N, CA and C atoms as an extended XYZ file, in Angstrom:
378
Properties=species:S:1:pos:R:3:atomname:S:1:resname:S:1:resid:I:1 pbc="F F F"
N       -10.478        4.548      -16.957 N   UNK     1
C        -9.264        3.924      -16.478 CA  UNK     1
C        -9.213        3.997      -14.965 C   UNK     1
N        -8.619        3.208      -14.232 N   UNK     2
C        -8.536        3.084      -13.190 CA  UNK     2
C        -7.780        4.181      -12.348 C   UNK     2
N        -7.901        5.052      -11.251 N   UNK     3
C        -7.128        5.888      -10.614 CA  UNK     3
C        -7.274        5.814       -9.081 C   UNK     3
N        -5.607        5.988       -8.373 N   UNK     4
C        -5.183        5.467       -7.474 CA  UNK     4
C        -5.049        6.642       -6.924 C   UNK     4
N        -5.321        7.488       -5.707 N   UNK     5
C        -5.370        8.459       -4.676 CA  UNK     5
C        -4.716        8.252       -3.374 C   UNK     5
N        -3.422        8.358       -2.925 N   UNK     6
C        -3.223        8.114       -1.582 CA  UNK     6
C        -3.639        9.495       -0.882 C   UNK     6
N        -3.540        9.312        0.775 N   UNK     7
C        -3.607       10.269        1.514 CA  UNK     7
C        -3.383        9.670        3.334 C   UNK     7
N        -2.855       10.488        3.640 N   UNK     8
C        -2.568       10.233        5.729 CA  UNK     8
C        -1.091       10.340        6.014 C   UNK     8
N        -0.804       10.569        4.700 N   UNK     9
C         0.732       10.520        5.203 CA  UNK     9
C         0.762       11.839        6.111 C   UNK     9
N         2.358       11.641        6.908 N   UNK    10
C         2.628       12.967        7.737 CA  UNK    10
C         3.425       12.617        8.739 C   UNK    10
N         3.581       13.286        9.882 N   UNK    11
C         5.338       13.489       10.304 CA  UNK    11
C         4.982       13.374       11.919 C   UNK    11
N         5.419       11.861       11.902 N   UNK    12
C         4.944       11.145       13.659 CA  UNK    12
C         6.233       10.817       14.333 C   UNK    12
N         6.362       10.591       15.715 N   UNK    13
C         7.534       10.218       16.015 CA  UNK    13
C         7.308        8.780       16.293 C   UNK    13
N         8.325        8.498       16.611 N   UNK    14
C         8.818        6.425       16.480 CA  UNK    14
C         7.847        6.230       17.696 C   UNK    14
N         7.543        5.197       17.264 N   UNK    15
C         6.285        4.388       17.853 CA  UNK    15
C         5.124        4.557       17.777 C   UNK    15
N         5.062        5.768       16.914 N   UNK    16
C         3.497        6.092       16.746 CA  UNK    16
C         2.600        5.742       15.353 C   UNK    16
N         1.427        6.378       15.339 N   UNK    17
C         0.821        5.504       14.211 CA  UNK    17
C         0.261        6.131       13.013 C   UNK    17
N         0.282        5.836       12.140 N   UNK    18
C        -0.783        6.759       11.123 CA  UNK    18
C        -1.332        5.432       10.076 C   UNK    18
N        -2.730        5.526        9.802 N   UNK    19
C        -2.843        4.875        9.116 CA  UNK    19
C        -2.943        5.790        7.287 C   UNK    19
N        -3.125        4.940        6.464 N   UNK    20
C        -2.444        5.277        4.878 CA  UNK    20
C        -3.890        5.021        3.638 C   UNK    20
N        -4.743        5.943        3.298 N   UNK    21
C        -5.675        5.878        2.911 CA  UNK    21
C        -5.433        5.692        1.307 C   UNK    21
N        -5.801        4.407        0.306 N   UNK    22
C        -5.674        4.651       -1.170 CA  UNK    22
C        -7.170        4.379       -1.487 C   UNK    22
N        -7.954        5.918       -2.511 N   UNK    23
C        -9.372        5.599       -2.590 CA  UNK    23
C        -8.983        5.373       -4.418 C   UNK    23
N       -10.002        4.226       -4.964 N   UNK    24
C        -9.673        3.653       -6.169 CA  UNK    24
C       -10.412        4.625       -7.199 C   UNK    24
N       -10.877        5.004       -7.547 N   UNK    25
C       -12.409        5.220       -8.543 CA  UNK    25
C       -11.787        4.550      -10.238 C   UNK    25
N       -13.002        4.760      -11.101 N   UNK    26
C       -13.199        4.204      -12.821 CA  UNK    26
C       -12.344        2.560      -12.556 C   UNK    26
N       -12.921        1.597      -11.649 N   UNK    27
C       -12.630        0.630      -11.473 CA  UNK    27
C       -13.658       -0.093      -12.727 C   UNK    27
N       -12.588       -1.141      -13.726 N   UNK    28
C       -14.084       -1.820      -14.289 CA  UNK    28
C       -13.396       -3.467      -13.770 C   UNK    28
N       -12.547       -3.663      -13.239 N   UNK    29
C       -11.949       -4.966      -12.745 CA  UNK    29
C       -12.600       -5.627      -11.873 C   UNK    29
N       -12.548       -7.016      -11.767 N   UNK    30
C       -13.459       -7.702      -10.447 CA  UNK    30
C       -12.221       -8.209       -9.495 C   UNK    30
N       -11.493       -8.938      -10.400 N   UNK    31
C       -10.175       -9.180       -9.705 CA  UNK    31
C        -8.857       -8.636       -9.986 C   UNK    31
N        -8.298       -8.364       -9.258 N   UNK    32
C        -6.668       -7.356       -8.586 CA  UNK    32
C        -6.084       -7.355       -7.574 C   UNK    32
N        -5.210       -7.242       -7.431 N   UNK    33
C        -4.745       -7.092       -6.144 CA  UNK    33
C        -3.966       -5.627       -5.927 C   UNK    33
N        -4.166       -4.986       -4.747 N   UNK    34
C        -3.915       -3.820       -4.313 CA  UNK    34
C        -2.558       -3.780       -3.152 C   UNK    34
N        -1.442       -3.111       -4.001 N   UNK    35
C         0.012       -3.215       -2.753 CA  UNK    35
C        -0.262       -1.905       -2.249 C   UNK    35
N         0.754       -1.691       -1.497 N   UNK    36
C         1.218       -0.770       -0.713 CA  UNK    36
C         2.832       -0.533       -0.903 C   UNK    36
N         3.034        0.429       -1.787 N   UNK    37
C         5.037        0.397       -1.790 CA  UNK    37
C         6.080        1.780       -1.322 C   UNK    37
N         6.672        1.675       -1.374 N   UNK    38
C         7.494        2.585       -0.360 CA  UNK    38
C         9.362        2.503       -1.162 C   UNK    38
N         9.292        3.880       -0.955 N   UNK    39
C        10.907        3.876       -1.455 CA  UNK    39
C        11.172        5.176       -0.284 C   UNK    39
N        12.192        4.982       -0.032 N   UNK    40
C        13.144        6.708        0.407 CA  UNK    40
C        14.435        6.894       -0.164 C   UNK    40
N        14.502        7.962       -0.021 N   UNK    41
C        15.407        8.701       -0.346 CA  UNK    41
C        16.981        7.858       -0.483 C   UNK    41
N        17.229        7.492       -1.957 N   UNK    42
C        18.318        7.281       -2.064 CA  UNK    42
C        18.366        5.751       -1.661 C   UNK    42
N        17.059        4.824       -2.011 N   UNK    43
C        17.255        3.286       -1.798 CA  UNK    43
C        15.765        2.940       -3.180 C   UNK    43
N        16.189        1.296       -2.899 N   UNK    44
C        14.995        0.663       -3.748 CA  UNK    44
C        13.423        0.997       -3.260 C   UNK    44
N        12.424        1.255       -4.398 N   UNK    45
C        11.286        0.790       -4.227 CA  UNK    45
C        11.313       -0.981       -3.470 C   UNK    45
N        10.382       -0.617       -2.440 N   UNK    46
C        10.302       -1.865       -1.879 CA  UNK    46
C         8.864       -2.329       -1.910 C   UNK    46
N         8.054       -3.627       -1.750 N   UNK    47
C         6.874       -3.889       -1.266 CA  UNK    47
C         6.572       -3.916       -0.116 C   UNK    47
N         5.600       -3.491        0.022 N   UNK    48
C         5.526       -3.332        1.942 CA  UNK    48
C         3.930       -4.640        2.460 C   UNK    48
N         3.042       -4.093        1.375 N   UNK    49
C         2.027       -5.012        1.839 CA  UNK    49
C         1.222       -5.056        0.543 C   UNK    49
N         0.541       -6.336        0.256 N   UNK    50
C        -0.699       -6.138       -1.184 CA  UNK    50
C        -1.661       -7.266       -0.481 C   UNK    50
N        -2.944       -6.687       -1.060 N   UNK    51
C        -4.085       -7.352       -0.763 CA  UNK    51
C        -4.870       -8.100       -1.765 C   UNK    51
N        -5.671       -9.064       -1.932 N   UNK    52
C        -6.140       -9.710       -3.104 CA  UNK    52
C        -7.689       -9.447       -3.045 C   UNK    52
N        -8.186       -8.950       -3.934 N   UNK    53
C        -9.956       -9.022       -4.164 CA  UNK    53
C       -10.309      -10.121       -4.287 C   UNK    53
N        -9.197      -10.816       -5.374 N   UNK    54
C        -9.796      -12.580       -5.693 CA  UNK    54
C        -9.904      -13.306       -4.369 C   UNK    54
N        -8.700      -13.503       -4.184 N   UNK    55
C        -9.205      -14.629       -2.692 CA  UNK    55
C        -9.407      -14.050       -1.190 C   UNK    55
N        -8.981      -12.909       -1.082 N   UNK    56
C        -8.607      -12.191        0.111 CA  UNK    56
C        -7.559      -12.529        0.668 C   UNK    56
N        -6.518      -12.920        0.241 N   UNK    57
C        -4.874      -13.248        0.754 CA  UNK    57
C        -4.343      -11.696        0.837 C   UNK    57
N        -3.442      -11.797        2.457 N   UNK    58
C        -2.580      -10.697        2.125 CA  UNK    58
C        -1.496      -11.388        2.625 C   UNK    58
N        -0.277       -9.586        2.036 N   UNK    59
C         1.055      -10.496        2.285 CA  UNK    59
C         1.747       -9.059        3.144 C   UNK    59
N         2.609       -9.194        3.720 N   UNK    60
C         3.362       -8.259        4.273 CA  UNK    60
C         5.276       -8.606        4.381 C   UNK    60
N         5.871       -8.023        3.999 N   UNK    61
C         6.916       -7.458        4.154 CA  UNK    61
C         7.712       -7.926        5.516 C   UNK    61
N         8.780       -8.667        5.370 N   UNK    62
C         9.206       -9.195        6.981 CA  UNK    62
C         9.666       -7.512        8.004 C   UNK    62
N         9.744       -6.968        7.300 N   UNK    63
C        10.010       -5.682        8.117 CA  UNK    63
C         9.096       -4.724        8.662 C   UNK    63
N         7.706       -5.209        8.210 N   UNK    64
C         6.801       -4.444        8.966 CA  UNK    64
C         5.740       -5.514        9.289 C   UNK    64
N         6.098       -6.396        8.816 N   UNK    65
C         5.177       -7.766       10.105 CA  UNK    65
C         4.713       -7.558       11.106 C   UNK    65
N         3.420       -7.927       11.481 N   UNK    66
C         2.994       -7.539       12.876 CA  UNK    66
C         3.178       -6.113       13.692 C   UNK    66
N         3.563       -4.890       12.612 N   UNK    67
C         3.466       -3.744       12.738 CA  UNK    67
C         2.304       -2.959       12.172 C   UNK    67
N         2.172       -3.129       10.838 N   UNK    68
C         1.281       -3.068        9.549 CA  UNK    68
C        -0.033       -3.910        9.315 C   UNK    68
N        -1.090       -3.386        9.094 N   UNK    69
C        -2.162       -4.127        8.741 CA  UNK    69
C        -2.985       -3.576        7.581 C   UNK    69
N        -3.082       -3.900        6.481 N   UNK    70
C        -3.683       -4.018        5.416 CA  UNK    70
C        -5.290       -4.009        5.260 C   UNK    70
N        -6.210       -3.642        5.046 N   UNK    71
C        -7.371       -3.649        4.870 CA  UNK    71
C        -8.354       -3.228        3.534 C   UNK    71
N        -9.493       -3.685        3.556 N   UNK    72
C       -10.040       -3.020        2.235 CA  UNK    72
C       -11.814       -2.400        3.315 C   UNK    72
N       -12.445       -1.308        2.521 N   UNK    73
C       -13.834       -1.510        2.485 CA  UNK    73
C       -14.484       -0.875        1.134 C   UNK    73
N       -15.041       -2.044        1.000 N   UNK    74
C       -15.497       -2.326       -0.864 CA  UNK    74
C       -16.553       -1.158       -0.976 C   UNK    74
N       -17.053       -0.845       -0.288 N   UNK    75
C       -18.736       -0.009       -0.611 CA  UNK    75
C       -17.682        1.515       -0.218 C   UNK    75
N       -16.532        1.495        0.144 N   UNK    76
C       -15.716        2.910       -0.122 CA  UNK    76
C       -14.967        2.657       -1.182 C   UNK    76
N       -14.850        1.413       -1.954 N   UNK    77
C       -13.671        1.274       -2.811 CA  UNK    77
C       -12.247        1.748       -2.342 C   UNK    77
N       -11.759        1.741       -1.400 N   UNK    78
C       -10.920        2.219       -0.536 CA  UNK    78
C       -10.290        1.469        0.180 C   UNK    78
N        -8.662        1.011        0.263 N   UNK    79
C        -7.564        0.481        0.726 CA  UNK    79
C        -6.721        0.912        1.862 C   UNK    79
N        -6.582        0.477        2.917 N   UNK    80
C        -6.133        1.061        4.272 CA  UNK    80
C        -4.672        0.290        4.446 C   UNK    80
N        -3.694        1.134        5.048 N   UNK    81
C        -2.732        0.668        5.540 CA  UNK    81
C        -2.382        1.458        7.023 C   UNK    81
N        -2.962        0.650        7.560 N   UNK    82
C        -2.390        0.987        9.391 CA  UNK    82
C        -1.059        0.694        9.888 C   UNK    82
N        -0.710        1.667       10.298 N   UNK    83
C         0.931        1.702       10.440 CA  UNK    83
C         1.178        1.754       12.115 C   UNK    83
N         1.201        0.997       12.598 N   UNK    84
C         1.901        0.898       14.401 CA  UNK    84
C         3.084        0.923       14.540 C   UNK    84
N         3.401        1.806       15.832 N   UNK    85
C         4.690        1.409       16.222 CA  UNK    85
C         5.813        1.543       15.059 C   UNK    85
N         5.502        2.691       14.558 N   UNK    86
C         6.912        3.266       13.362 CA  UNK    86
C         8.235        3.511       13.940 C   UNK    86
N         8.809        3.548       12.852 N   UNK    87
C        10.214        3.373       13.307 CA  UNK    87
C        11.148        4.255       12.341 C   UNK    87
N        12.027        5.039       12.402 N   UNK    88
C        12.342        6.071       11.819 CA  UNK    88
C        12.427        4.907       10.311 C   UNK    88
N        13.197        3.839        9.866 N   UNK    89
C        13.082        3.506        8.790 CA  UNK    89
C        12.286        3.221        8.064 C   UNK    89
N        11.386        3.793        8.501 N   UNK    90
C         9.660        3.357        7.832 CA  UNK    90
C         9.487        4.699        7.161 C   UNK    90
N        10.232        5.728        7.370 N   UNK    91
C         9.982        7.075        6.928 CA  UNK    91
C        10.433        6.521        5.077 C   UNK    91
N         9.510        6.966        3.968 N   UNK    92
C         9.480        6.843        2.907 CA  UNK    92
C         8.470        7.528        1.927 C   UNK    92
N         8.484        7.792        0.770 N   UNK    93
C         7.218        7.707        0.138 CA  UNK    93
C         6.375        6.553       -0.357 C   UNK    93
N         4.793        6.706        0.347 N   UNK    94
C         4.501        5.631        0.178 CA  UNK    94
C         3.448        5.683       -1.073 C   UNK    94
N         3.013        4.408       -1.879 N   UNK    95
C         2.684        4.364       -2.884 CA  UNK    95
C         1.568        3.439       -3.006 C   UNK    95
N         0.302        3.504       -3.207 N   UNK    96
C        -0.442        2.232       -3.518 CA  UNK    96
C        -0.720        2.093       -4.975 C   UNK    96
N        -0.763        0.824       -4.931 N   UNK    97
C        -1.033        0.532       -6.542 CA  UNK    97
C        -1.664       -0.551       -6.777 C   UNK    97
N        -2.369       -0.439       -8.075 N   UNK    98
C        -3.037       -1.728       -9.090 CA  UNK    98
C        -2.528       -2.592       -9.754 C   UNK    98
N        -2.249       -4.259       -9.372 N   UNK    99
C        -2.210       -5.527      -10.113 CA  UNK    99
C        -3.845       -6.210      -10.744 C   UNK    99
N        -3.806       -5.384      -12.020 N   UNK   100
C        -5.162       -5.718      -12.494 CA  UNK   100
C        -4.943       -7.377      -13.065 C   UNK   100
N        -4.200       -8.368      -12.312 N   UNK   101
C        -4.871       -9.226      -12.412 CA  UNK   101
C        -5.074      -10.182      -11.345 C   UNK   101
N        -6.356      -11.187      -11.420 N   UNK   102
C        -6.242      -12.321      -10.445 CA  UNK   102
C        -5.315      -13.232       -9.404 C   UNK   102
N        -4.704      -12.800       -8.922 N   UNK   103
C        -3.377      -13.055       -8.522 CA  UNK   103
C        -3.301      -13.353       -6.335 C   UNK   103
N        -2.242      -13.727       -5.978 N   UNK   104
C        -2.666      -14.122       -4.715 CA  UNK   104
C        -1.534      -12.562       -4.463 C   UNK   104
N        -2.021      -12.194       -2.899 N   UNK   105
C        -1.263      -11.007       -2.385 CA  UNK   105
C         0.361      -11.360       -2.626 C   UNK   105
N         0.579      -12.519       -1.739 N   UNK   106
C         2.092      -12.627       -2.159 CA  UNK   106
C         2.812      -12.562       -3.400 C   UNK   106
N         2.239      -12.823       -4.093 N   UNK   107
C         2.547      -13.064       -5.956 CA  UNK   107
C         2.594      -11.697       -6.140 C   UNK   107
N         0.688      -11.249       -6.315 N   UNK   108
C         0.943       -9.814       -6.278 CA  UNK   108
C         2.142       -8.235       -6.131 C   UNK   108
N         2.313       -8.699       -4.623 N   UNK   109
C         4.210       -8.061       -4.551 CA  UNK   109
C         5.143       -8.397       -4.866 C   UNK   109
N         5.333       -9.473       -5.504 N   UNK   110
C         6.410       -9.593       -6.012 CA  UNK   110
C         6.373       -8.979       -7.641 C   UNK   110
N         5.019       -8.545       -8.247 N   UNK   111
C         5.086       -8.167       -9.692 CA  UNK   111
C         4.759       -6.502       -9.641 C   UNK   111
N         5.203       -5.656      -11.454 N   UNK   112
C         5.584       -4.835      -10.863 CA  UNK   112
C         3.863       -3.833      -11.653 C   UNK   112
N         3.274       -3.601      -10.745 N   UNK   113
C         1.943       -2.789      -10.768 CA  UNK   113
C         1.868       -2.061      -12.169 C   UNK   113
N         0.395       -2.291      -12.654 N   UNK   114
C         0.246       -1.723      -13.298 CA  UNK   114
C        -0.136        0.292      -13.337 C   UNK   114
N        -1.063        0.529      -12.185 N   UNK   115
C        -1.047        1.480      -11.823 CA  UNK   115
C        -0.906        2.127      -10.567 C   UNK   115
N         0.011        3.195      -10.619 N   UNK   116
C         0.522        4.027       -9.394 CA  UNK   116
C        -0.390        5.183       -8.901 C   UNK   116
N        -0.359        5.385       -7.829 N   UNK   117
C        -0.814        6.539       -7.119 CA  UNK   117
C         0.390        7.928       -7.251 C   UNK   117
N         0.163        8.624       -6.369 N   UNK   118
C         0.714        9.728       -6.950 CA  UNK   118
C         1.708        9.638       -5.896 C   UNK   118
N         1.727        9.271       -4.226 N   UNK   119
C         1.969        8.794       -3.259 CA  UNK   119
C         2.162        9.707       -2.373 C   UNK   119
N         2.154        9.026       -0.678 N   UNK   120
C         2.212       10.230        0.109 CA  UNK   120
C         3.054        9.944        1.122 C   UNK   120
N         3.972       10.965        1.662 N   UNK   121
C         4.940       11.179        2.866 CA  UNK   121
C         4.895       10.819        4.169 C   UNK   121
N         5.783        9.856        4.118 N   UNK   122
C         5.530        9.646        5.587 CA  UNK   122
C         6.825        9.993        6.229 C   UNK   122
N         7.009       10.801        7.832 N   UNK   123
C         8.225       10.987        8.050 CA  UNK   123
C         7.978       10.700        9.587 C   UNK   123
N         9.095        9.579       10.266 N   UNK   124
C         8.982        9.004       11.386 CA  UNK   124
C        10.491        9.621       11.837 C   UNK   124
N        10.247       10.414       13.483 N   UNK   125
C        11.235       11.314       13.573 CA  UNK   125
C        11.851       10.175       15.176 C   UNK   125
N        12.548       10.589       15.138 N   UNK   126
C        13.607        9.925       16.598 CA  UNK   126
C        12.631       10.400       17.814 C   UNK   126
């Protein structure tokens, strides 16, 4: 079965950066798409960013647009989320996850993952 590993989270002040490591392993899928999601304390799970294996479409979140950049490298099986220029509301737990099917990134976030990571902390201080 497929399993989702985050890691990089940790405790930066506003404007600074961390990027957000999800490593995949027991992958038997060719196509999926891979989000990035985020809730805090006392609000909705939100989508922040998902990436597509099928076509390579990604999508991002109007709130971290041109902050956030999404990446894959296949021969790590491994999903990157680079985080610039944070902003205390970016502080959340963040979550990557599996849409095991063919799907475009945008679509992708809008549906709700089949598998979760365990997720990791991010805390953006004043």
């Amino acid at each position: 079965e497929v399993q989702l590993v985050e890691s990089g989270g940790g405790l930066v002040q506003a404007g600074g950066s961390l990027r957000l490591s999800c490593a995949a392993s027991r992958f038997t899928f060719t196509d999926y798409a891979i989000g990035w999601f985020r809730q805090a304390p006392g609000k909705e799970r939100e989508a922040v960013s998902c990436i597509s294996t099928n076509d390579g479409t990604t999508y991002y979140a109007d709130s971290v647009k041109g902050r956030f950049t999404i990446s894959r490298d296949n021969a790590k099986n491994t999903v990157y989320l680079q985080m610039n220029i944070l902003k205390p509301g970016d502080t959340a737990v963040y979550y990557c996850a599996a849409i095991l099917r063919p799907v475009a990134a945008g679509l992708a976030c809008s549906l709700r993952p089949e598998v979760w990571g365990q997720g990791t902390l991010v805390t953006v201080s004043l």
